[in-house]
PDB file of C-alpha atoms in Angstrom:
ATOM      1  CA  SER J   1     -26.867  21.110  26.846  1.00  0.00           C
ATOM      2  CA  ARG J   2     -23.738  22.443  25.218  1.00  0.00           C
ATOM      3  CA  LEU J   3     -20.715  20.649  23.803  1.00  0.00           C
ATOM      4  CA  VAL J   4     -17.353  22.008  24.925  1.00  0.00           C
ATOM      5  CA  VAL J   5     -14.311  20.914  22.919  1.00  0.00           C
ATOM      6  CA  LYS J   6     -10.877  21.421  24.453  1.00  0.00           C
ATOM      7  CA  LEU J   7      -7.783  21.091  22.289  1.00  0.00           C
ATOM      8  CA  ALA J   8      -4.349  21.034  23.869  1.00  0.00           C
ATOM      9  CA  ASP J   9      -0.697  20.440  23.012  1.00  0.00           C
ATOM     10  CA  PHE J  10      -0.986  21.192  19.313  1.00  0.00           C
ATOM     11  CA  GLY J  11       1.603  23.969  19.428  1.00  0.00           C
ATOM     12  CA  PHE J  12       4.584  21.739  20.077  1.00  0.00           C
ATOM     13  CA  GLY J  13       4.839  19.794  16.831  1.00  0.00           C
ATOM     14  CA  GLY J  14       7.949  19.971  14.714  1.00  0.00           C
ATOM     15  CA  PRO J  15      10.191  17.967  12.426  1.00  0.00           C
ATOM     16  CA  ILE J  16      11.359  14.634  13.835  1.00  0.00           C
ATOM     17  CA  ALA J  17      14.933  15.610  12.986  1.00  0.00           C
ATOM     18  CA  ASP J  18      14.708  18.433  15.546  1.00  0.00           C
ATOM     19  CA  SER J  19      13.662  16.070  18.345  1.00  0.00           C
ATOM     20  CA  SER J  20      17.235  15.261  19.327  1.00  0.00           C
ATOM     21  CA  PHE J  21      17.743  18.905  20.319  1.00  0.00           C
ATOM     22  CA  ASP J  22      14.897  18.697  22.861  1.00  0.00           C
ATOM     23  CA  GLU J  23      16.300  17.787  26.296  1.00  0.00           C
ATOM     24  CA  GLU J  24      12.886  16.696  27.619  1.00  0.00           C
ATOM     25  CA  PHE J  25      12.441  14.385  24.628  1.00  0.00           C
ATOM     26  CA  ARG J  26      15.873  12.841  25.192  1.00  0.00           C
ATOM     27  CA  THR J  27      15.078  12.407  28.903  1.00  0.00           C
ATOM     28  CA  ARG J  28      11.776  10.652  28.127  1.00  0.00           C
ATOM     29  CA  ALA J  29      13.576   8.411  25.626  1.00  0.00           C
ATOM     30  CA  ARG J  30      16.207   7.528  28.260  1.00  0.00           C
ATOM     31  CA  SER J  31      13.422   6.554  30.662  1.00  0.00           C
ATOM     32  CA  PHE J  32      12.511   3.899  28.070  1.00  0.00           C
ATOM     33  CA  GLY J  33      16.126   2.797  27.606  1.00  0.00           C
ATOM     34  CA  ILE J  34      16.665   4.690  24.361  1.00  0.00           C
ATOM     35  CA  GLU J  35      19.808   6.821  24.163  1.00  0.00           C
ATOM     36  CA  ILE J  36      19.589   9.810  21.830  1.00  0.00           C
ATOM     37  CA  LYS J  37      22.524  12.146  21.409  1.00  0.00           C
ATOM     38  CA  GLU J  38      21.857  15.794  20.756  1.00  0.00           C
ATOM     39  CA  GLY J  39      22.043  16.670  17.059  1.00  0.00           C
ATOM     40  CA  THR J  40      21.932  13.076  15.836  1.00  0.00           C
ATOM     41  CA  SER J  41      19.294  11.116  13.985  1.00  0.00           C
ATOM     42  CA  SER J  42      18.568   7.390  14.044  1.00  0.00           C
ATOM     43  CA  VAL J  43      15.815   4.893  13.394  1.00  0.00           C
ATOM     44  CA  GLY J  44      15.486   4.479  17.176  1.00  0.00           C
ATOM     45  CA  MET J  45      14.958   8.213  17.628  1.00  0.00           C
ATOM     46  CA  THR J  46      12.421   8.310  14.790  1.00  0.00           C
ATOM     47  CA  ASN J  47      10.629   5.311  16.271  1.00  0.00           C
ATOM     48  CA  PHE J  48      10.439   6.889  19.697  1.00  0.00           C
ATOM     49  CA  ALA J  49       9.253  10.252  18.324  1.00  0.00           C
ATOM     50  CA  MET J  50       6.491   8.535  16.374  1.00  0.00           C
ATOM     51  CA  ALA J  51       5.685   6.321  19.357  1.00  0.00           C
ATOM     52  CA  GLU J  52       5.205   9.423  21.500  1.00  0.00           C
ATOM     53  CA  ASP J  53       2.635  10.694  19.000  1.00  0.00           C
ATOM     54  CA  LEU J  54       0.884   7.314  18.901  1.00  0.00           C
ATOM     55  CA  HIS J  55       0.899   7.175  22.707  1.00  0.00           C
ATOM     56  CA  ALA J  56      -0.741  10.607  22.884  1.00  0.00           C
ATOM     57  CA  LEU J  57      -3.228   9.632  20.170  1.00  0.00           C
ATOM     58  CA  GLY J  58      -4.205   6.545  22.149  1.00  0.00           C
ATOM     59  CA  PHE J  59      -5.117   8.617  25.183  1.00  0.00           C
ATOM     60  CA  VAL J  60      -6.978  11.146  23.032  1.00  0.00           C
ATOM     61  CA  PHE J  61      -9.023   8.310  21.478  1.00  0.00           C
ATOM     62  CA  LEU J  62      -9.630   6.764  24.879  1.00  0.00           C
ATOM     63  CA  GLY J  63     -10.793  10.056  26.388  1.00  0.00           C
ATOM     64  CA  LEU J  64     -12.962  10.766  23.364  1.00  0.00           C
ATOM     65  CA  LEU J  65     -14.633   7.366  23.581  1.00  0.00           C
ATOM     66  CA  LEU J  66     -15.224   7.552  27.333  1.00  0.00           C
ATOM     67  CA  THR J  67     -16.790  10.998  27.120  1.00  0.00           C
ATOM     68  CA  SER J  68     -18.618  11.167  23.804  1.00  0.00           C
ATOM     69  CA  LEU J  69     -20.128   7.673  23.936  1.00  0.00           C
ATOM     70  CA  ALA J  70     -20.919   7.606  27.651  1.00  0.00           C
ATOM     71  CA  ASP J  71     -24.563   6.885  28.457  1.00  0.00           C
ATOM     72  CA  ILE J  72     -25.033   9.615  31.051  1.00  0.00           C
ATOM     73  CA  PRO J  73     -28.324   9.177  32.949  1.00  0.00           C
ATOM     74  CA  THR J  74     -28.862  12.807  34.006  1.00  0.00           C
ATOM     75  CA  PRO J  75     -27.224  16.169  33.301  1.00  0.00           C
ATOM     76  CA  GLN J  76     -26.138  16.305  36.965  1.00  0.00           C
ATOM     77  CA  TYR J  77     -24.337  12.946  36.806  1.00  0.00           C
ATOM     78  CA  LYS J  78     -20.685  13.159  37.924  1.00  0.00           C
ATOM     79  CA  MET J  79     -18.539  11.124  35.543  1.00  0.00           C
ATOM     80  CA  PRO J  80     -15.247   9.557  36.571  1.00  0.00           C
ATOM     81  CA  ALA J  81     -12.217  11.582  35.432  1.00  0.00           C
ATOM     82  CA  THR J  82     -11.469  11.095  31.745  1.00  0.00           C
ATOM     83  CA  ASP J  83      -8.769  13.695  31.124  1.00  0.00           C
ATOM     84  CA  GLU J  84      -5.466  12.476  29.696  1.00  0.00           C
ATOM     85  CA  ASP J  85      -3.516  12.832  32.942  1.00  0.00           C
ATOM     86  CA  SER J  86      -6.107  10.903  34.946  1.00  0.00           C
ATOM     87  CA  LEU J  87      -6.320   8.134  32.354  1.00  0.00           C
ATOM     88  CA  GLN J  88      -2.532   7.837  32.167  1.00  0.00           C
ATOM     89  CA  ARG J  89      -2.299   7.673  35.962  1.00  0.00           C
ATOM     90  CA  LEU J  90      -5.039   5.032  36.105  1.00  0.00           C
ATOM     91  CA  ILE J  91      -3.438   2.816  33.486  1.00  0.00           C
ATOM     92  CA  ALA J  92       0.219   3.280  34.463  1.00  0.00           C
ATOM     93  CA  GLU J  93       0.057   3.587  38.239  1.00  0.00           C
ATOM     94  CA  ILE J  94      -3.236   2.177  39.487  1.00  0.00           C
ATOM     95  CA  PHE J  95      -3.456  -0.759  37.054  1.00  0.00           C
ATOM     96  CA  ASP J  96       0.329  -1.099  36.559  1.00  0.00           C
ATOM     97  CA  LYS J  97      -0.082  -1.037  32.760  1.00  0.00           C
ATOM     98  CA  ASP J  98      -2.462  -4.003  32.862  1.00  0.00           C
ATOM     99  CA  PHE J  99      -4.962  -3.074  30.157  1.00  0.00           C
ATOM    100  CA  ASP J 100      -7.230  -6.019  30.995  1.00  0.00           C
ATOM    101  CA  SER J 101      -7.655  -4.656  34.535  1.00  0.00           C
ATOM    102  CA  PHE J 102      -8.346  -1.211  33.081  1.00  0.00           C
ATOM    103  CA  ARG J 103     -10.996  -2.789  30.834  1.00  0.00           C
ATOM    104  CA  GLU J 104     -12.643  -4.298  33.941  1.00  0.00           C
ATOM    105  CA  TYR J 105     -12.630  -0.833  35.554  1.00  0.00           C
ATOM    106  CA  VAL J 106     -14.367   0.633  32.498  1.00  0.00           C
ATOM    107  CA  GLU J 107     -16.813  -2.281  32.382  1.00  0.00           C
ATOM    108  CA  ALA J 108     -17.776  -1.681  36.039  1.00  0.00           C
ATOM    109  CA  GLU J 109     -19.182   1.755  35.128  1.00  0.00           C
ATOM    110  CA  ASP J 110     -22.734   1.441  33.774  1.00  0.00           C
ATOM    111  CA  ILE J 111     -22.318   4.594  31.693  1.00  0.00           C
ATOM    112  CA  TRP J 112     -19.559   2.889  29.663  1.00  0.00           C
ATOM    113  CA  GLU J 113     -21.348  -0.400  28.948  1.00  0.00           C
ATOM    114  CA  ASN J 114     -21.851   0.470  25.266  1.00  0.00           C
ATOM    115  CA  ILE J 115     -18.186   1.492  24.919  1.00  0.00           C
ATOM    116  CA  VAL J 116     -17.015  -1.837  26.328  1.00  0.00           C
ATOM    117  CA  SER J 117     -19.327  -3.640  23.889  1.00  0.00           C
ATOM    118  CA  LEU J 118     -17.959  -1.619  20.982  1.00  0.00           C
ATOM    119  CA  LEU J 119     -14.310  -2.227  21.919  1.00  0.00           C
ATOM    120  CA  ASP J 120     -15.034  -5.928  22.557  1.00  0.00           C
ATOM    121  CA  GLU J 121     -16.229  -6.461  18.974  1.00  0.00           C
ATOM    122  CA  ASN J 122     -14.047  -8.604  16.693  1.00  0.00           C
ATOM    123  CA  ASP J 123     -12.398 -10.393  19.619  1.00  0.00           C
ATOM    124  CA  GLY J 124     -11.498  -7.166  21.392  1.00  0.00           C
ATOM    125  CA  ALA J 125      -9.878  -5.473  18.395  1.00  0.00           C
ATOM    126  CA  GLY J 126     -10.741  -2.028  19.795  1.00  0.00           C
ATOM    127  CA  TRP J 127      -9.022  -2.770  23.102  1.00  0.00           C
ATOM    128  CA  ASP J 128      -6.022  -4.189  21.242  1.00  0.00           C
ATOM    129  CA  LEU J 129      -5.672  -1.037  19.161  1.00  0.00           C
ATOM    130  CA  LEU J 130      -5.957   1.223  22.223  1.00  0.00           C
ATOM    131  CA  ARG J 131      -3.396  -0.929  24.051  1.00  0.00           C
ATOM    132  CA  GLN J 132      -0.947  -0.679  21.151  1.00  0.00           C
ATOM    133  CA  LEU J 133      -1.413   3.073  20.900  1.00  0.00           C
ATOM    134  CA  CYS J 134      -1.167   3.765  24.636  1.00  0.00           C
ATOM    135  CA  PHE J 135       1.916   1.540  24.976  1.00  0.00           C
ATOM    136  CA  ALA J 136       3.620   2.575  21.734  1.00  0.00           C
ATOM    137  CA  ARG J 137       6.618   3.982  23.639  1.00  0.00           C
ATOM    138  CA  GLU J 138       7.116   0.657  25.402  1.00  0.00           C
ATOM    139  CA  ARG J 139       6.985  -1.105  22.047  1.00  0.00           C
ATOM    140  CA  ALA J 140       9.523   1.327  20.599  1.00  0.00           C
ATOM    141  CA  SER J 141      11.770   0.529  23.552  1.00  0.00           C
ATOM    142  CA  GLU J 142      11.402  -3.225  23.051  1.00  0.00           C
ATOM    143  CA  ASN J 143      12.199  -2.864  19.339  1.00  0.00           C
ATOM    144  CA  LYS J 144      14.850  -0.143  19.616  1.00  0.00           C
ATOM    145  CA  ASN J 145      17.418  -2.154  17.663  1.00  0.00           C
ATOM    146  CA  GLU J 146      15.121  -3.004  14.762  1.00  0.00           C
ATOM    147  CA  LEU J 147      15.209  -1.091  11.505  1.00  0.00           C
ATOM    148  CA  THR J 148      11.434  -0.795  11.162  1.00  0.00           C
ATOM    149  CA  VAL J 149       9.423   2.263  12.127  1.00  0.00           C
ATOM    150  CA  LEU J 150       6.177   1.962  14.091  1.00  0.00           C
ATOM    151  CA  THR J 151       3.348   3.894  12.421  1.00  0.00           C
ATOM    152  CA  ALA J 152      -0.392   4.277  12.915  1.00  0.00           C
ATOM    153  CA  ARG J 153      -0.937   2.624   9.515  1.00  0.00           C
ATOM    154  CA  GLY J 154       1.180  -0.300  10.656  1.00  0.00           C
ATOM    155  CA  LEU J 155      -0.876  -0.689  13.821  1.00  0.00           C
ATOM    156  CA  LEU J 156      -4.120  -0.668  11.856  1.00  0.00           C
ATOM    157  CA  SER J 157      -2.895  -3.158   9.264  1.00  0.00           C
ATOM    158  CA  ASN J 158      -1.619  -5.718  11.804  1.00  0.00           C
ATOM    159  CA  PRO J 159      -4.154  -8.391  12.707  1.00  0.00           C
TER     160      PRO J 159
END
């Protein structure tokens, strides 16, 4: 068998300060109740920009776990969809952002039994981290008036 690695969306990075000039970024922020004016900078904008990266990272980790650690019985086995769009649709639309229901979905697939066990360790710390990453934009929205910035290091250091 052969491993195929697909990398996407790495060509769109840039300085956070430039984010306010991106209409799509401002539109996404508005959908989370965060107003960003073109050409301005704020803690809220920085938080949302970083939250977008954490959100994307969460789905990359999730996809990586579900594919690389899957216990596939035969080479012909057809796995459930694990691409970022499918996972986002499952979590946001099918499970209405209920990560516990998504966990049950993953647990129902025999090929992911070992992944569930891994994420369940330490009272579900793996699921908690994935939840925080995947819903980082929602957290940025909830905390839009705070003067703290959400970072990956902060997520990892919080119990």
